[in-house]
XYZ file of C-alpha atoms in Angstrom:
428
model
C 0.000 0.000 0.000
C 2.542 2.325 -0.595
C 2.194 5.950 -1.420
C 3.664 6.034 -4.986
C 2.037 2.990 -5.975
C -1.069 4.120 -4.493
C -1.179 6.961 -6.990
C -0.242 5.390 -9.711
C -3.606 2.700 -8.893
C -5.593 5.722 -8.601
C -4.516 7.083 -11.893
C -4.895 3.748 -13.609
C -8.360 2.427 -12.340
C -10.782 5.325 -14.234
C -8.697 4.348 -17.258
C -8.784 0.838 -17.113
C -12.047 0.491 -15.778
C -13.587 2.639 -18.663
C -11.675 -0.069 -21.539
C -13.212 -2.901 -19.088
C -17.062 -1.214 -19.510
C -17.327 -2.314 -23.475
C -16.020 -5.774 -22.520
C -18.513 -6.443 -19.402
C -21.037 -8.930 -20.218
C -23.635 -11.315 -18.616
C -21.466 -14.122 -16.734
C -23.476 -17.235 -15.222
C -22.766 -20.461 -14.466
C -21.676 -22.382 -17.306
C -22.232 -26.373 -17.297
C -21.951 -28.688 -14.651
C -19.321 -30.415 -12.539
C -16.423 -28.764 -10.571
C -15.882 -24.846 -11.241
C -12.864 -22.882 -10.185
C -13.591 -19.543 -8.894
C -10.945 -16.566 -7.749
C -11.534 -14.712 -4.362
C -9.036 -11.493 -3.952
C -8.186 -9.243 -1.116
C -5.946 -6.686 0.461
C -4.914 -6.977 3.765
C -2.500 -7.981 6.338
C -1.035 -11.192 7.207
C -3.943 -11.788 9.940
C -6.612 -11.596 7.658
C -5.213 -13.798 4.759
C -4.721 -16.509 7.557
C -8.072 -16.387 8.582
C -9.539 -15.607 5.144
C -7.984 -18.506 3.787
C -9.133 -20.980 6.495
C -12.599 -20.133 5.898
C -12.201 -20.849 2.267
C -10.969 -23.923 3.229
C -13.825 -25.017 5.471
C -16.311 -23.442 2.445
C -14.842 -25.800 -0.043
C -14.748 -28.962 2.842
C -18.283 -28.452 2.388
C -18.519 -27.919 -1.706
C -16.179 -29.968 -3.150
C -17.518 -29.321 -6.576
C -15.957 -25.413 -5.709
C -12.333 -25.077 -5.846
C -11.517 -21.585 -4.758
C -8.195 -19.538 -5.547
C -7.386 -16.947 -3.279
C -4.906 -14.146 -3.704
C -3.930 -11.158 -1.797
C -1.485 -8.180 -0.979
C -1.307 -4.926 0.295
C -3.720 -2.115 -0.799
C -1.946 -0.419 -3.497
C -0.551 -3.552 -5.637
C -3.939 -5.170 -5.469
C -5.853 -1.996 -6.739
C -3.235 -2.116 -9.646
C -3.520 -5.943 -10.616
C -7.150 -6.182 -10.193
C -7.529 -2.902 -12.122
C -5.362 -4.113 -15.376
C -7.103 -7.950 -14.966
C -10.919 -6.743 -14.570
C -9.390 -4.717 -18.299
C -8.077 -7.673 -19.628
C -11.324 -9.600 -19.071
C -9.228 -11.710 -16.500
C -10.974 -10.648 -13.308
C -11.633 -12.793 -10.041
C -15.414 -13.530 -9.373
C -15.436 -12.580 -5.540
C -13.753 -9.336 -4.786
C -13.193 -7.228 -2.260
C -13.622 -2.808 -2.278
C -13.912 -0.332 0.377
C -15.732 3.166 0.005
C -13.534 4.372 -2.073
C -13.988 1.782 -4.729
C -16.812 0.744 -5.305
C -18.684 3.377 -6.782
C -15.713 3.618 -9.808
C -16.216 -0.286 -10.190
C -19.956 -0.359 -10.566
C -19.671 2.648 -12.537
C -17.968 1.013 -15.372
C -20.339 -2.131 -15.159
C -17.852 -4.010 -13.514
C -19.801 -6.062 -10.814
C -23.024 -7.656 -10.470
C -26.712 -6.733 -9.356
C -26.691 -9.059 -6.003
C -30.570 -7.768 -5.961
C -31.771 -10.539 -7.651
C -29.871 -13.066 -5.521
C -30.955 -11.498 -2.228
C -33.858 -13.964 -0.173
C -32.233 -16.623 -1.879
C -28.917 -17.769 -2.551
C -27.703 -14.343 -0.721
C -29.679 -13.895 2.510
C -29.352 -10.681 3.953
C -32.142 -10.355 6.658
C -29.627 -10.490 9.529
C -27.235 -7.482 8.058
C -28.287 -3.996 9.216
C -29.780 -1.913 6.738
C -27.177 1.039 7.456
C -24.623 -1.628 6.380
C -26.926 -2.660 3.119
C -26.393 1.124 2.284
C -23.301 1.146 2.286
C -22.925 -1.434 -0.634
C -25.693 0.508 -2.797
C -25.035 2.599 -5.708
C -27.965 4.548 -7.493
C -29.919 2.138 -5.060
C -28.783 -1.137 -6.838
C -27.230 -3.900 -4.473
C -23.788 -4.410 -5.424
C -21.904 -5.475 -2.672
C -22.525 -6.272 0.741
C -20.227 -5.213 3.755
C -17.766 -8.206 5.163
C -18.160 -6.727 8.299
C -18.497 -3.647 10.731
C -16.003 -0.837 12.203
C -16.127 2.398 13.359
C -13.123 4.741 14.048
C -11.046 4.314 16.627
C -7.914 5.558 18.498
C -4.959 2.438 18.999
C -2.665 3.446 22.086
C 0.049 1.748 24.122
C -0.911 2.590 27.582
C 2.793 2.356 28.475
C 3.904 5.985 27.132
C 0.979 7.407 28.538
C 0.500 5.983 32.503
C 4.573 7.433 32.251
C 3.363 10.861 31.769
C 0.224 10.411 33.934
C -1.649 11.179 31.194
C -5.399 9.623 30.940
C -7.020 7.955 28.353
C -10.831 7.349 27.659
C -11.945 3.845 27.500
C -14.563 3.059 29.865
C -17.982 2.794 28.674
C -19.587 6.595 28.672
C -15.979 8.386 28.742
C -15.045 10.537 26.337
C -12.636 13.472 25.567
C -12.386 16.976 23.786
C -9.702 18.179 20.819
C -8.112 19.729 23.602
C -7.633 17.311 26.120
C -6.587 14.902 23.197
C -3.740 17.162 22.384
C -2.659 17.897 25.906
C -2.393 14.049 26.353
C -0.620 13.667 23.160
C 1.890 16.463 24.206
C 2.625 15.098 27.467
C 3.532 11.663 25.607
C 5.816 13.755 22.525
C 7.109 15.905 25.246
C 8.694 12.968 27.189
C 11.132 12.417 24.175
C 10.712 9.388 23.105
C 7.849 9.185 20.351
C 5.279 11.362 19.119
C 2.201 11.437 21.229
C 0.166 10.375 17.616
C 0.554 9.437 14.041
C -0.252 12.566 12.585
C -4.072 11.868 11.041
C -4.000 14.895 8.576
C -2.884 12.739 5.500
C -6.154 10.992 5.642
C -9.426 12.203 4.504
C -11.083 9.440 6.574
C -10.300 11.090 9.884
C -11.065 14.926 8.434
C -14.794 13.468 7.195
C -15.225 12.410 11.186
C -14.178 15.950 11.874
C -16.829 17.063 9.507
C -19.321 15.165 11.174
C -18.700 16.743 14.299
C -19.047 20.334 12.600
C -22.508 19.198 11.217
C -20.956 18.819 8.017
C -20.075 16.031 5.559
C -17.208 15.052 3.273
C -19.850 14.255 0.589
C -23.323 16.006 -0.088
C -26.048 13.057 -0.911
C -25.439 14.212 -4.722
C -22.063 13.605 -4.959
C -20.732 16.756 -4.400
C -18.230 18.734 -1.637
C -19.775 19.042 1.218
C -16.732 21.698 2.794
C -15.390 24.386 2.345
C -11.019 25.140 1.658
C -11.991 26.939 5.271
C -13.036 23.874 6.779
C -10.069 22.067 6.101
C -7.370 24.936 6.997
C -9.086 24.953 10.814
C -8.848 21.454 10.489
C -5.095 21.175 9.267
C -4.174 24.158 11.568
C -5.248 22.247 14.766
C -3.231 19.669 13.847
C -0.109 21.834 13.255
C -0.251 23.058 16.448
C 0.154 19.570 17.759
C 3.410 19.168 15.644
C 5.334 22.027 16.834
C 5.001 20.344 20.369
C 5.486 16.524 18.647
C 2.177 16.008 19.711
C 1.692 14.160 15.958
C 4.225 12.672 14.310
C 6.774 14.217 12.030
C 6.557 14.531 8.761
C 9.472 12.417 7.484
C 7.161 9.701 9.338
C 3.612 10.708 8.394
C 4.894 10.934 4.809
C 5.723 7.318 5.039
C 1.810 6.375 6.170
C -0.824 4.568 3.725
C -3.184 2.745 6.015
C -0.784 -0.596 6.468
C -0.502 -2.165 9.237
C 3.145 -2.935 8.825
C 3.798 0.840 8.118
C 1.840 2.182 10.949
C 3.684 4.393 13.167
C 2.817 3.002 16.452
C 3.466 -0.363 15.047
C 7.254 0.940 13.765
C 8.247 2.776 17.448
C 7.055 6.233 15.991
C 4.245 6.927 18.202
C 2.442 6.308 20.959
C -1.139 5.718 19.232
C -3.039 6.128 15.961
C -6.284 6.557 14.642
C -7.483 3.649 12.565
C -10.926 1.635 12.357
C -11.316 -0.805 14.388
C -11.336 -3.282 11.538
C -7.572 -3.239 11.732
C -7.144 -4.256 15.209
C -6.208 -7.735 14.813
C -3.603 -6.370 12.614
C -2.188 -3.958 14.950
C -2.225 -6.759 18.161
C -0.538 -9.116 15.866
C 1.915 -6.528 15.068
C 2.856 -5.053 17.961
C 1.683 -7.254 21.097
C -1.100 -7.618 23.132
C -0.217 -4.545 25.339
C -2.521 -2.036 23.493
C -5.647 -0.730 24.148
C -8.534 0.862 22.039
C -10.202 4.253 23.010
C -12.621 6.946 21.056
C -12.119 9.513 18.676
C -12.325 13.093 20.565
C -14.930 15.695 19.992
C -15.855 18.795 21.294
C -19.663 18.454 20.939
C -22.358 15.681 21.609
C -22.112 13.995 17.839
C -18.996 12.187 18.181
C -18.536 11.840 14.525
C -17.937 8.257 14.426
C -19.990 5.516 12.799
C -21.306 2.269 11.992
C -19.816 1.732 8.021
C -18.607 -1.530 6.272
C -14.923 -1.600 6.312
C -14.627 -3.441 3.233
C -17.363 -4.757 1.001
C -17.511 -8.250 -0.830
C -18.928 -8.079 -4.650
C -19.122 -10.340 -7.367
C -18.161 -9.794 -11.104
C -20.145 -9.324 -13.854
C -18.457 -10.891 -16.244
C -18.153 -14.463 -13.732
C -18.701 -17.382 -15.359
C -19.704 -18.868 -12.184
C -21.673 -16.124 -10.648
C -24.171 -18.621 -8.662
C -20.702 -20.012 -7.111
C -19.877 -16.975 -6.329
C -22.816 -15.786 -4.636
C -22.819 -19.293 -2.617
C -19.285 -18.346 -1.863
C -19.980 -15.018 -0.494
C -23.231 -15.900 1.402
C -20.993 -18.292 3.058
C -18.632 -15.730 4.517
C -21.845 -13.541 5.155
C -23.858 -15.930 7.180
C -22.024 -19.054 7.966
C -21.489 -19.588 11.707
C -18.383 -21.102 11.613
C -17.153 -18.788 9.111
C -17.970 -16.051 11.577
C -15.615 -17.731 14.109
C -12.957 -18.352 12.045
C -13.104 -14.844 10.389
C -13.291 -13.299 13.909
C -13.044 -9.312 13.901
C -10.143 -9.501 10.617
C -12.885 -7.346 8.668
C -14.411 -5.696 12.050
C -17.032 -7.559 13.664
C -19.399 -9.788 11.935
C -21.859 -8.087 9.641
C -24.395 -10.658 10.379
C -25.978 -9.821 13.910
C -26.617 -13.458 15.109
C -22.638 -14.256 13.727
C -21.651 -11.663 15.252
C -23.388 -12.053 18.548
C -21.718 -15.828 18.470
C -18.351 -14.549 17.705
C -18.417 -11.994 20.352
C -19.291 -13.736 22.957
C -16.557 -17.172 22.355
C -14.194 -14.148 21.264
C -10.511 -13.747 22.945
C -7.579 -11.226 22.304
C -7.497 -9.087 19.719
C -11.299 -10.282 18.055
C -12.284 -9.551 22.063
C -11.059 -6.032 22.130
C -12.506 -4.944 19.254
C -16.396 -6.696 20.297
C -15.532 -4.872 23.717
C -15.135 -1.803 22.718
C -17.771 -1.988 20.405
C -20.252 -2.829 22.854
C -18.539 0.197 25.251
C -18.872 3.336 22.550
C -22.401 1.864 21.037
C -23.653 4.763 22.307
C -21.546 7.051 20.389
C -21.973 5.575 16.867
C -24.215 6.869 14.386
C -25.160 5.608 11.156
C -23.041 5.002 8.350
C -21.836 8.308 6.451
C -22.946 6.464 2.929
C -21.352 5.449 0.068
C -18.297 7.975 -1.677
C -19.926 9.046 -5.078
C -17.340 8.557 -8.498
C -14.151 10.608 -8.252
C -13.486 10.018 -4.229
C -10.490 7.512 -5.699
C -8.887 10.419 -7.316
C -10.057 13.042 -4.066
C -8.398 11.069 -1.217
C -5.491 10.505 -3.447
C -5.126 14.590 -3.625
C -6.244 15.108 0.011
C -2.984 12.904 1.142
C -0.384 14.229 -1.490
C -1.005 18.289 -0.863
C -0.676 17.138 2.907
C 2.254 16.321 2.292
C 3.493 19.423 0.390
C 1.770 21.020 3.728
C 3.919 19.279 6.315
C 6.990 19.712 4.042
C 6.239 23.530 4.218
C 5.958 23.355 0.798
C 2.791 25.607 1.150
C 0.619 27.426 3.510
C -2.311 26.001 4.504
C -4.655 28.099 3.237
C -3.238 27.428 -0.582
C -3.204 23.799 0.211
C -7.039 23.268 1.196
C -7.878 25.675 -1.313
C -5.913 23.767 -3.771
C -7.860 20.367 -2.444
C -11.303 21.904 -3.054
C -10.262 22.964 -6.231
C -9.342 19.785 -7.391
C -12.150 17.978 -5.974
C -14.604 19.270 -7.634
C -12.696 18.845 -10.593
C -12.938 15.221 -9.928
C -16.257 15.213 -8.356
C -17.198 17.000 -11.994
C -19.002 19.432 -10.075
């Protein structure tokens, strides 16, 4: 998932995508007997371990399914499945994230699940906040693997040593202010930053948004801020990096969402914002000696929410689409799935699964149902799906940040500069 590379997927997937649109046709399940199908991913080495034993157990059960699975880290599996879906050599389950999946159905890249759904695909036990979330122009076309909401990763060590206090009992909760003043306390002792800096990523400035009675996205697809709006928001944040509060930039520059790059994870910080999705990644990184707390806010809405981490969706052009959906209803639904896929794609999307899982959970798969079950009352519903250009917007958002940190530019020319080109991409 690597910052270049990431780019360079962004750039490639309206291209490709648009040649793989004329070549999209019906797929179905051709003939009998055994079928092969392909099931890609990203993610870390904690969810392909899990992933792949459930695949195993899926096929136990269908031996007439042979499933191929194949994964990697964000930015090389955007590229490859962006130059095989345009080669007509695309896998039939796939995975996207908010990002994504709007570009891909766009170009007519992945099946209607609509007509699948109360059948083959049951999906009376998902939320319908998490049904949203795989919608486009109110079409089905993926369905979330799971549940997360935002959260805040910290090893208690750095912070008990500076007496400073942390939020994690059911109810607690903390201001901007008090989250910086802990985080200074922790950069201030010498010896990391008290935070990753979270200004490269547009996921964190939406919750910010939120909090402001604002959104990242208006329900048409358009801005929903102002290049004011993000300068308070990039501002408060350079206040905490003159005190190392957040991390410095010749760290945050090296940040794209990986586990194995994360700064708390490499000895750069003290915590990190993250979704709780990616907690079994970070406890299998670093140790079991972390904790999970909120995301700050100065008002009542807390800005986090309930949203699919990463959605499962099946290709058009599959010539085993009915596989496919049995595949994915598996992962969905099955019980033992559920246990074996633990909290690798946040908790279980469906509520009796997830229930199950939760309460046989340990370690990592038991922090995340804990806390959960301790902030419920502070997430909302899902923000909604990103509309068609949000690839190439978060893309921007993360490479003017870094011009910003850099001192490249002022912060007023940057946000201006990211509203500019937003709407650019937005086509707005």
């Amino acid at each position: 998932m690597g910052r270049v590379s990431r780019r360079s997927a962004a750039g490639l997937l309206v291209g490709l995508l648009t040649a793989t649109a004329a070549l999209s046709g019906c797929g179905g399940d051709q003939g009998d007997g055994p079928v092969t199908l392909r099931f890609v991913w990203w993610g870390n080495e904690d969810r392909a371990e899990v992933t792949k034993a459930a695949v195993e157990e899926f096929q136990r059960r269908n031996p007439d399914i042979r499933v191929e699975t194949e994964y990697s880290g964000y930015d090389a599996y955007f590229q490859k499945l962006s130059t095989q879906v345009a080669g007509g050599a695309g896998p039939d389950l796939l995975q996207l994230d908010r990002a994504t999946l709007g570009e891909y159905a766009g170009r007519n890249v992945l099946a209607e699940l609509d007509e699948y759904a109360g059948g083959p695909l049951r999906l009376d036990r998902i939320p319908a906040n998490l049904l949203e979330g795989g919608k486009v122009d109110g079409k089905q076309y993926a369905v979330a693997a799971g549940a997360t909401t935002q959260v805040l990763v910290f090893d208690p060590t750095h912070f008990e040593a500076v007496g400073a206090e942390v939020p994690t009992a059911p109810g607690e909760k903390w201001t901007w202010a008090e989250f910086a003043e802990a985080m200074g306390r922790v950069g201030a002792a010498g010896t990391v930053a008290g935070t990753t800096d979270f200004g490269w990523a547009i996921d964190w400035f939406e919750v910010w948004l939120r909090q402001h009675d604002k959104q990242l996205y208006t329900p048409e697809g358009e801005l929903g801020f102002t290049a004011e709006d993000l300068a308070g928001y990039w501002e408060m944040i350079g206040a905490m990096r003159a005190g190392k509060g957040v991390s410095a930039a010749e760290v945050t520059t090296k940040m794209d969402g990986s586990v194995q790059n994360s700064g708390i994870v490499t000895g750069q910080s003290a915590s990190e914002i993250g979704y709780d999705s990616t907690a079994t990644g970070y406890f299998g990184a670093f140790g079991p000696n972390l904790r999970l707390a909120p995301v700050p806010s100065d008002v009542a809405e807390s800005g986090m929410a309930a949203l699919p981490p990463v959605s499962f969706a099946v290709a058009r052009r599959s010539e085993h689409r009915e596989a496919a959906v049995k595949l994915l209803d598996f992962l969905l639904n099955d019980p033992e799935a559920g246990k074996l896929l633990g909290a690798s794609r946040g908790v279980p999307p469906n509520e009796d699964v997830r229930a199950q899982v939760c309460a046989g959970s340990t370690e990592a798969s038991k922090a995340v149902c804990d806390y959960e079950q301790a902030q419920q009352d502070k997430i909302g519903p899902a923000f909604g799906a990103w509309p068609t250009g949000s690839s190439a917007v978060k893309r921007d958002f993360q490479r003017t940040y870094d011009d910003v940190i850099f001192n490249r530019v002022g912060v007023a020319e940057a946000a201006a500069r990211v509203v500019q080109d937003a709407e650019t991409s937005l086509g707005s």
